[in-house]
Amino acid sequence: MFAFMASKVRLFVEHPLGGGQSVPLTRDQAHYLFGVMRMAEGTVLSLINGRDGEWDATVVDAGKKGGLLVCDAQTKPLQMPPDVWLMFAPIRKERTAFIVEKATELGAARIMPVQTAYTNNADRIRIDKLRAHALEATEQCGGTYVPEVTDLEKLSKVLTSWDPTRKIMFCDETLLGEASALTQTDGGPWAILIGPEGGFSDKERGQLRALPYAHPVSLGPRILRADTAAVAALTLWQNALGDWS
Ligand code: SAH
């Protein structure tokens, strides 16, 4: 839950949003709005639920353990990000959280942790925490859509059932310095793939390069850490093919 200074609090709720719609609050939400943010009845805040856009809502009941808001008017329609997924191998906890937060801000439709040959922290990944990070990042960045964070799956398994119409921007650290090859003609659904700190195994690289829909891409002449690579790749993709222009 996040508030800009001197601007309206934005809160994610599960409840449907619409004109005149009442929205009951959970205990945690009531604690945050009335205990932490000190809001009183009559205060207006922004609500999102990931489906119905953004709404102004007024506090009509402020309790210690619950409360009620009523939606006034829609302030933003639902704005979907472009159809780009981010697949990455989980790294250390804070850096994995950083990747989820940045992917949400930069505009990814889906965030997919994948286990690769050299992924070593996979057993410690907490998907529920990552989902909470995506929610908070959406509240903070003014977004109306929360990217789905999928359960961890093996990369090999994900690729077995891959829809070949979705291209893969395969960020290959062995291409150091070769030109990145995303062009305006490469529209349609995409997924970005970032490897772990240990990089991709030769076997994985061979398999990925053999896929007709995988496009090996360089992220410049230096080796980036996986979290930097995720941000750089999404930025390149958004600039070439996304909704930034
Ligand atoms: N240990 C590896 C580097 C892994 S970097 C090595 O020394 O070679 C982690 C991931 O970030 C890589 O698997 C790749 O997906 C991405 N990455 C980092 N730098 C990159 C670059 N210059 N070009 C393309 N991908 C890069």
Tab-separated table of C-alpha atoms and ligand atoms in Angstrom:
chain	number	residue	atom	x	y	z
A	1	MET	CA	0.000	0.000	0.000
A	2	PHE	CA	1.489	3.230	-1.095
A	3	ALA	CA	0.794	6.943	-0.876
A	4	PHE	CA	2.447	9.749	-2.781
A	5	MET	CA	2.993	12.803	-0.634
A	6	ALA	CA	0.114	15.195	-0.965
A	7	SER	CA	-1.686	12.954	-3.402
A	8	LYS	CA	-4.485	10.476	-3.077
A	9	VAL	CA	-3.865	7.095	-1.515
A	10	ARG	CA	-4.191	4.250	-4.040
A	11	LEU	CA	-5.418	0.958	-2.729
A	12	PHE	CA	-5.816	-2.427	-4.369
A	13	VAL	CA	-8.978	-4.319	-3.446
A	14	GLU	CA	-10.361	-7.625	-4.694
A	15	HIS	CA	-13.927	-6.323	-4.789
A	16	PRO	CA	-15.666	-5.261	-8.053
A	17	LEU	CA	-15.599	-1.491	-8.676
A	18	GLY	CA	-18.367	0.562	-10.305
A	19	GLY	CA	-20.558	3.648	-9.822
A	20	GLY	CA	-22.200	3.563	-6.365
A	21	GLN	CA	-20.553	0.233	-5.560
A	22	SER	CA	-19.867	-0.393	-1.834
A	23	VAL	CA	-16.486	-1.870	-1.066
A	24	PRO	CA	-16.002	-3.548	2.330
A	25	LEU	CA	-12.490	-3.417	3.756
A	26	THR	CA	-10.463	-6.203	5.291
A	27	ARG	CA	-8.983	-5.777	8.738
A	28	ASP	CA	-5.525	-5.043	7.258
A	29	GLN	CA	-6.896	-2.454	4.847
A	30	ALA	CA	-8.864	-0.748	7.633
A	31	HIS	CA	-5.758	-0.706	9.796
A	32	TYR	CA	-3.735	0.855	6.967
A	33	LEU	CA	-6.287	3.514	5.980
A	34	PHE	CA	-7.587	4.516	9.392
A	35	GLY	CA	-4.721	3.529	11.711
A	36	VAL	CA	-1.630	4.289	9.592
A	37	MET	CA	-2.919	6.915	7.135
A	38	ARG	CA	-5.340	8.413	9.685
A	39	MET	CA	-8.162	8.770	7.195
A	40	ALA	CA	-11.567	9.818	8.457
A	41	GLU	CA	-15.054	9.320	7.057
A	42	GLY	CA	-15.527	11.528	4.011
A	43	THR	CA	-11.935	11.137	2.728
A	44	VAL	CA	-11.574	10.304	-0.954
A	45	LEU	CA	-9.020	7.738	-2.175
A	46	SER	CA	-8.271	5.805	-5.372
A	47	LEU	CA	-9.183	2.158	-5.771
A	48	ILE	CA	-7.972	-0.411	-8.294
A	49	ASN	CA	-8.729	-4.103	-8.562
A	50	GLY	CA	-6.812	-5.025	-11.689
A	51	ARG	CA	-9.999	-5.363	-13.762
A	52	ASP	CA	-12.268	-2.311	-13.547
A	53	GLY	CA	-9.811	0.582	-13.968
A	54	GLU	CA	-9.311	3.208	-11.259
A	55	TRP	CA	-12.107	4.715	-9.176
A	56	ASP	CA	-12.433	7.517	-6.683
A	57	ALA	CA	-14.071	6.207	-3.528
A	58	THR	CA	-15.207	7.863	-0.314
A	59	VAL	CA	-14.811	6.464	3.171
A	60	VAL	CA	-18.326	6.039	4.616
A	61	ASP	CA	-17.442	3.911	7.612
A	62	ALA	CA	-14.057	3.907	9.335
A	63	GLY	CA	-13.685	1.208	11.986
A	64	LYS	CA	-10.738	-0.371	13.771
A	65	LYS	CA	-11.350	-3.817	12.341
A	66	GLY	CA	-13.157	-2.984	9.120
A	67	GLY	CA	-14.797	-0.268	7.130
A	68	LEU	CA	-16.732	0.630	4.038
A	69	LEU	CA	-15.948	2.693	0.966
A	70	VAL	CA	-18.331	3.757	-1.781
A	71	CYS	CA	-17.135	4.252	-5.366
A	72	ASP	CA	-17.875	7.647	-6.901
A	73	ALA	CA	-16.513	8.015	-10.424
A	74	GLN	CA	-14.044	6.199	-12.636
A	75	THR	CA	-10.786	8.136	-12.948
A	76	LYS	CA	-9.001	5.772	-15.388
A	77	PRO	CA	-10.151	2.920	-17.578
A	78	LEU	CA	-8.384	-0.448	-17.351
A	79	GLN	CA	-5.139	-0.069	-19.247
A	80	MET	CA	-3.546	-3.360	-20.250
A	81	PRO	CA	0.214	-3.517	-20.764
A	82	PRO	CA	1.464	-4.805	-24.111
A	83	ASP	CA	1.497	-8.577	-24.532
A	84	VAL	CA	5.001	-9.181	-23.252
A	85	TRP	CA	5.924	-11.686	-20.564
A	86	LEU	CA	9.058	-11.650	-18.476
A	87	MET	CA	10.616	-15.048	-17.798
A	88	PHE	CA	13.557	-15.052	-15.447
A	89	ALA	CA	15.498	-17.438	-13.260
A	90	PRO	CA	15.007	-16.518	-9.592
A	91	ILE	CA	18.059	-15.045	-7.865
A	92	ARG	CA	18.540	-13.779	-4.300
A	93	LYS	CA	15.365	-12.743	-2.496
A	94	GLU	CA	15.676	-8.935	-2.640
A	95	ARG	CA	16.875	-9.025	-6.235
A	96	THR	CA	14.011	-11.246	-7.282
A	97	ALA	CA	11.614	-8.818	-5.578
A	98	PHE	CA	13.306	-5.976	-7.469
A	99	ILE	CA	12.724	-7.774	-10.789
A	100	VAL	CA	9.004	-8.211	-10.052
A	101	GLU	CA	8.634	-4.581	-8.970
A	102	LYS	CA	10.456	-3.213	-12.038
A	103	ALA	CA	8.674	-5.510	-14.482
A	104	THR	CA	5.360	-4.217	-13.110
A	105	GLU	CA	6.423	-0.576	-13.472
A	106	LEU	CA	7.914	-1.052	-16.942
A	107	GLY	CA	4.783	-2.839	-18.169
A	108	ALA	CA	4.895	-6.634	-18.370
A	109	ALA	CA	1.664	-8.574	-18.784
A	110	ARG	CA	2.923	-11.664	-16.983
A	111	ILE	CA	5.895	-12.463	-14.779
A	112	MET	CA	7.160	-16.025	-14.878
A	113	PRO	CA	9.908	-17.356	-12.622
A	114	VAL	CA	11.523	-20.305	-14.393
A	115	GLN	CA	14.017	-22.841	-13.158
A	116	THR	CA	17.020	-23.248	-15.422
A	117	ALA	CA	20.043	-25.557	-15.173
A	118	TYR	CA	22.068	-23.078	-13.103
A	119	THR	CA	19.225	-21.669	-10.964
A	120	ASN	CA	20.208	-22.228	-7.369
A	121	ASN	CA	17.699	-20.403	-5.173
A	122	ALA	CA	14.542	-21.955	-6.585
A	123	ASP	CA	13.517	-23.755	-3.397
A	124	ARG	CA	13.432	-20.501	-1.450
A	125	ILE	CA	11.258	-18.478	-3.792
A	126	ARG	CA	8.012	-17.194	-2.188
A	127	ILE	CA	5.453	-16.659	-4.925
A	128	ASP	CA	2.922	-15.120	-2.493
A	129	LYS	CA	5.471	-12.446	-1.580
A	130	LEU	CA	6.233	-11.784	-5.248
A	131	ARG	CA	2.506	-11.376	-5.952
A	132	ALA	CA	2.297	-8.844	-3.114
A	133	HIS	CA	5.231	-6.952	-4.665
A	134	ALA	CA	3.410	-6.800	-8.021
A	135	LEU	CA	0.302	-5.414	-6.273
A	136	GLU	CA	2.259	-2.773	-4.399
A	137	ALA	CA	4.176	-1.746	-7.499
A	138	THR	CA	0.868	-1.330	-9.363
A	139	GLU	CA	-0.534	0.856	-6.571
A	140	GLN	CA	2.627	2.957	-6.618
A	141	CYS	CA	3.095	3.388	-10.379
A	142	GLY	CA	-0.446	4.457	-11.229
A	143	GLY	CA	-1.181	1.249	-13.121
A	144	THR	CA	-4.602	-0.338	-13.325
A	145	TYR	CA	-3.475	-3.857	-14.264
A	146	VAL	CA	-1.565	-6.202	-11.978
A	147	PRO	CA	0.681	-8.591	-13.870
A	148	GLU	CA	0.101	-12.230	-13.063
A	149	VAL	CA	3.042	-13.871	-11.258
A	150	THR	CA	2.997	-17.545	-12.184
A	151	ASP	CA	4.241	-20.451	-10.087
A	152	LEU	CA	7.838	-21.491	-10.597
A	153	GLU	CA	8.208	-24.001	-13.438
A	154	LYS	CA	11.133	-25.636	-15.147
A	155	LEU	CA	12.142	-23.743	-18.280
A	156	SER	CA	12.270	-27.029	-20.207
A	157	LYS	CA	8.657	-27.746	-19.213
A	158	VAL	CA	7.477	-24.238	-20.120
A	159	LEU	CA	9.068	-24.591	-23.552
A	160	THR	CA	7.454	-27.990	-24.198
A	161	SER	CA	3.986	-26.438	-24.294
A	162	TRP	CA	5.039	-23.080	-25.803
A	163	ASP	CA	2.702	-21.361	-28.269
A	164	PRO	CA	5.009	-20.846	-31.280
A	165	THR	CA	3.281	-17.590	-32.209
A	166	ARG	CA	4.790	-16.010	-29.082
A	167	LYS	CA	8.335	-14.934	-29.876
A	168	ILE	CA	11.059	-15.181	-27.256
A	169	MET	CA	13.607	-12.409	-26.763
A	170	PHE	CA	16.362	-14.714	-25.606
A	171	CYS	CA	18.902	-12.583	-23.737
A	172	ASP	CA	22.077	-14.489	-24.433
A	173	GLU	CA	25.150	-13.336	-22.530
A	174	THR	CA	27.464	-15.026	-25.045
A	175	LEU	CA	26.406	-12.512	-27.708
A	176	LEU	CA	28.197	-9.714	-25.815
A	177	GLY	CA	28.275	-6.580	-27.921
A	178	GLU	CA	26.548	-7.949	-30.994
A	179	ALA	CA	23.702	-5.741	-32.124
A	180	SER	CA	20.358	-6.329	-30.501
A	181	ALA	CA	17.889	-7.291	-33.155
A	182	LEU	CA	14.424	-6.111	-32.230
A	183	THR	CA	12.771	-4.197	-35.026
A	184	GLN	CA	9.413	-2.578	-35.537
A	185	THR	CA	8.328	-5.472	-37.737
A	186	ASP	CA	8.521	-7.983	-34.928
A	187	GLY	CA	5.067	-7.301	-33.465
A	188	GLY	CA	2.719	-9.789	-31.817
A	189	PRO	CA	3.047	-11.544	-28.478
A	190	TRP	CA	6.514	-11.807	-26.953
A	191	ALA	CA	8.275	-13.176	-23.892
A	192	ILE	CA	11.638	-11.985	-22.611
A	193	LEU	CA	13.966	-14.627	-21.169
A	194	ILE	CA	16.702	-13.786	-18.664
A	195	GLY	CA	19.056	-16.395	-17.221
A	196	PRO	CA	20.393	-16.792	-13.670
A	197	GLU	CA	23.698	-15.472	-12.290
A	198	GLY	CA	25.426	-18.542	-13.708
A	199	GLY	CA	24.019	-17.871	-17.185
A	200	PHE	CA	22.502	-20.503	-19.460
A	201	SER	CA	24.048	-23.960	-19.842
A	202	ASP	CA	25.420	-24.881	-23.266
A	203	LYS	CA	22.630	-27.405	-23.611
A	204	GLU	CA	19.959	-24.787	-22.859
A	205	ARG	CA	21.581	-22.328	-25.236
A	206	GLY	CA	21.592	-24.981	-27.981
A	207	GLN	CA	17.932	-25.804	-27.365
A	208	LEU	CA	16.892	-22.158	-27.310
A	209	ARG	CA	18.793	-21.286	-30.456
A	210	ALA	CA	17.092	-24.161	-32.268
A	211	LEU	CA	13.612	-22.736	-31.583
A	212	PRO	CA	12.368	-20.824	-34.648
A	213	TYR	CA	10.476	-18.330	-32.483
A	214	ALA	CA	13.425	-17.568	-30.166
A	215	HIS	CA	15.452	-14.480	-31.111
A	216	PRO	CA	18.872	-14.341	-29.420
A	217	VAL	CA	19.558	-10.772	-28.348
A	218	SER	CA	22.569	-8.989	-26.886
A	219	LEU	CA	22.210	-6.432	-24.097
A	220	GLY	CA	25.474	-4.681	-24.851
A	221	PRO	CA	29.196	-5.276	-24.427
A	222	ARG	CA	29.190	-5.818	-20.654
A	223	ILE	CA	27.753	-8.671	-18.568
A	224	LEU	CA	24.736	-7.395	-16.654
A	225	ARG	CA	23.458	-8.856	-13.444
A	226	ALA	CA	20.190	-10.695	-13.958
A	227	ASP	CA	18.134	-7.921	-12.316
A	228	THR	CA	19.773	-5.236	-14.468
A	229	ALA	CA	19.317	-7.428	-17.550
A	230	ALA	CA	15.568	-7.749	-16.844
A	231	VAL	CA	15.163	-3.955	-16.667
A	232	ALA	CA	17.343	-3.351	-19.743
A	233	ALA	CA	15.546	-5.981	-21.818
A	234	LEU	CA	12.070	-4.700	-20.938
A	235	THR	CA	13.202	-1.156	-21.733
A	236	LEU	CA	14.564	-2.203	-25.136
A	237	TRP	CA	11.442	-4.177	-25.891
A	238	GLN	CA	9.095	-1.374	-24.822
A	239	ASN	CA	11.070	1.103	-26.898
A	240	ALA	CA	10.963	-1.034	-30.037
A	241	LEU	CA	7.564	-2.693	-29.773
A	242	GLY	CA	5.680	-1.625	-26.676
A	243	ASP	CA	3.402	1.150	-25.428
A	244	TRP	CA	5.973	3.814	-24.643
A	245	SER	CA	5.709	5.806	-27.833
B	1	SAH	N1	27.527	-15.727	-15.398
B	1	SAH	C1	27.247	-15.371	-16.749
B	1	SAH	C2	26.389	-14.114	-16.830
B	1	SAH	C3	24.981	-14.266	-16.428
B	1	SAH	S1	24.182	-12.744	-16.396
B	1	SAH	C4	28.543	-15.098	-17.472
B	1	SAH	O1	29.478	-14.675	-16.824
B	1	SAH	O2	28.579	-15.267	-18.683
B	1	SAH	C5	22.507	-13.195	-16.118
B	1	SAH	C6	21.606	-13.143	-17.324
B	1	SAH	O3	21.448	-11.791	-17.746
B	1	SAH	C7	22.097	-13.881	-18.546
B	1	SAH	O4	21.782	-15.246	-18.530
B	1	SAH	C8	21.371	-13.147	-19.678
B	1	SAH	O5	20.048	-13.620	-19.828
B	1	SAH	C9	21.353	-11.728	-19.170
B	1	SAH	N2	22.486	-10.924	-19.655
B	1	SAH	C10	23.408	-10.295	-18.892
B	1	SAH	N3	24.260	-9.566	-19.663
B	1	SAH	C11	23.858	-9.758	-20.944
B	1	SAH	C12	24.328	-9.257	-22.211
B	1	SAH	N4	25.363	-8.425	-22.293
B	1	SAH	N5	23.655	-9.640	-23.321
B	1	SAH	C13	22.603	-10.476	-23.237
B	1	SAH	N6	22.112	-10.978	-22.080
B	1	SAH	C14	22.732	-10.613	-20.948
